[in-house]
């Protein structure tokens, strides 16, 4: 009985630790970003995926991205690994400077009340060329 309780306690602690340490999938970390950013039809596809209600335009990684964006915005990419943080900066920088229309659409979609534009204003200024 005593050991069963101890086991439950250990499992509970492990579950908490796991939840705390939760990260986004690294499954797509080796994707070739430059190739995607340079490919207008792919970029358009991602834009549709990310801004439409349904997921019918989404590739598997687009779907994953779509699922994680609201959370990443809310928590400063807290569940991103370094590679994902770097990739996020790169994509945002590209969108701000090269695809302002897409950037605008994404903002309208993910930041309807301007909350994150406020929160991340410094980052946006920093990335703007
Ligand atoms: C863009 O990506 C699509 C899908 O992967 C591919 O079929 C197409 O050839 C690419 N276009 C260019 C210009 O690389």
Coordinates of C-alpha atoms and ligand atoms in Angstrom, one line a residue:
X1 CA 0.0 0.0 0.0
X2 CA 2.7 2.4 1.0
X3 CA 4.7 1.6 -2.1
X4 CA 1.6 2.1 -4.3
X5 CA 1.2 5.5 -2.8
X6 CA 4.8 6.3 -3.4
X7 CA 4.4 5.2 -7.0
X8 CA 1.4 7.5 -7.5
X9 CA 3.3 10.4 -6.0
X10 CA 6.3 9.7 -8.3
X11 CA 4.0 9.5 -11.3
X12 CA 2.3 12.7 -10.4
X13 CA 5.6 14.6 -10.1
X14 CA 6.7 13.1 -13.4
X15 CA 3.5 14.2 -15.1
X16 CA 3.9 17.8 -13.8
X17 CA 7.5 17.9 -14.9
X18 CA 6.6 16.7 -18.3
X19 CA 3.8 19.3 -18.7
X20 CA 6.2 22.0 -17.6
X21 CA 8.8 20.9 -20.1
X22 CA 6.4 20.6 -23.0
X23 CA 7.9 21.8 -26.3
X24 CA 6.7 22.1 -29.8
X25 CA 7.5 19.2 -32.1
X26 CA 10.9 19.2 -33.7
X27 CA 9.7 17.1 -36.5
X28 CA 9.9 20.0 -39.0
X29 CA 13.0 21.7 -37.7
X30 CA 15.1 20.7 -40.7
X31 CA 12.7 22.2 -43.3
X32 CA 14.4 24.4 -45.9
X33 CA 13.1 27.8 -45.0
X34 CA 14.9 29.7 -47.7
X35 CA 13.4 27.5 -50.3
X36 CA 9.9 28.1 -48.9
X37 CA 10.3 31.8 -48.5
X38 CA 11.6 32.1 -52.1
X39 CA 8.7 30.1 -53.5
X40 CA 5.7 32.4 -54.1
X41 CA 3.2 29.6 -54.7
X42 CA 4.2 27.8 -51.5
X43 CA 4.1 31.1 -49.6
X44 CA 0.6 31.7 -50.9
X45 CA -0.4 28.2 -49.9
X46 CA 0.9 28.8 -46.3
X47 CA -1.0 32.1 -46.2
X48 CA -4.2 30.4 -47.1
X49 CA -3.6 27.6 -44.6
X50 CA -2.9 30.0 -41.8
X51 CA -5.7 32.5 -42.5
X52 CA -8.6 30.2 -43.5
X53 CA -10.9 28.7 -40.9
X54 CA -10.5 25.1 -42.2
X55 CA -7.3 23.2 -42.8
X56 CA -7.9 22.1 -46.3
X57 CA -5.0 24.2 -47.8
X58 CA -2.6 23.0 -45.1
X59 CA 0.4 20.7 -45.5
X60 CA 1.1 18.7 -42.3
X61 CA 3.7 21.2 -41.1
X62 CA 1.3 24.1 -42.0
X63 CA -1.3 22.5 -39.8
X64 CA 1.2 22.1 -36.9
X65 CA 2.2 25.7 -37.3
X66 CA -1.4 26.9 -37.3
X67 CA -2.0 25.0 -34.1
X68 CA 1.0 26.4 -32.3
X69 CA 0.9 30.1 -33.4
X70 CA -1.7 31.4 -30.9
X71 CA 0.1 29.7 -28.0
X72 CA 3.6 30.9 -29.2
X73 CA 2.2 34.5 -29.4
X74 CA 0.8 34.3 -26.0
X75 CA 3.8 32.8 -24.3
X76 CA 6.7 34.5 -26.2
X77 CA 7.6 31.2 -28.0
X78 CA 8.3 29.7 -24.6
X79 CA 7.9 26.2 -26.0
X80 CA 10.2 26.9 -29.0
X81 CA 13.7 25.5 -29.1
X82 CA 16.5 27.8 -30.2
X83 CA 16.2 26.7 -33.8
X84 CA 12.5 27.4 -33.8
X85 CA 13.1 30.9 -32.3
X86 CA 15.6 31.6 -34.9
X87 CA 13.3 30.4 -37.7
X88 CA 10.5 32.5 -36.3
X89 CA 12.6 35.6 -36.4
X90 CA 13.7 34.9 -39.9
X91 CA 10.2 34.3 -41.2
X92 CA 8.9 37.4 -39.5
X93 CA 11.7 39.5 -40.8
X94 CA 11.1 38.2 -44.3
X95 CA 7.4 38.9 -44.1
X96 CA 7.7 42.4 -42.7
X97 CA 10.2 43.5 -45.3
X98 CA 9.4 41.4 -48.4
X99 CA 5.7 40.4 -48.0
X100 CA 4.0 43.2 -46.1
X101 CA 0.6 42.2 -47.5
X102 CA 0.9 38.7 -46.1
X103 CA 2.2 40.0 -42.8
X104 CA -0.8 42.3 -42.6
X105 CA -3.2 39.5 -43.3
X106 CA -1.6 37.3 -40.7
X107 CA -1.8 40.1 -38.1
X108 CA -5.4 40.6 -38.9
X109 CA -6.1 37.0 -38.4
X110 CA -4.0 36.3 -35.3
X111 CA -4.1 39.7 -33.7
X112 CA -7.6 41.1 -34.2
X113 CA -7.4 43.5 -31.3
X114 CA -3.8 44.5 -31.8
X115 CA -2.7 43.0 -28.5
X116 CA 0.4 41.3 -29.8
X117 CA 1.3 44.2 -32.1
X118 CA 1.6 46.2 -28.9
X119 CA 3.5 43.4 -27.1
X120 CA 5.9 42.7 -29.9
X121 CA 6.3 46.3 -31.2
X122 CA 10.0 46.4 -30.3
X123 CA 10.7 43.2 -32.1
X124 CA 8.9 44.3 -35.2
X125 CA 10.8 47.6 -35.2
X126 CA 14.0 45.7 -34.8
X127 CA 13.3 43.4 -37.7
X128 CA 12.2 46.1 -40.0
X129 CA 14.8 47.2 -42.5
Ligands
LIG1 C1 7.5 25.8 -55.5 O1 7.1 24.7 -54.7 C2 6.3 23.7 -55.4 C3 5.8 22.7 -54.4 O2 6.9 22.1 -53.7 C4 7.0 23.2 -56.6 O3 6.2 22.3 -57.3 C5 7.5 24.3 -57.5 O4 8.3 23.8 -58.5 C6 8.3 25.3 -56.7 N1 8.5 26.5 -57.5 C7 9.7 27.0 -57.7 C8 9.7 28.3 -58.5 O5 10.7 26.6 -57.1

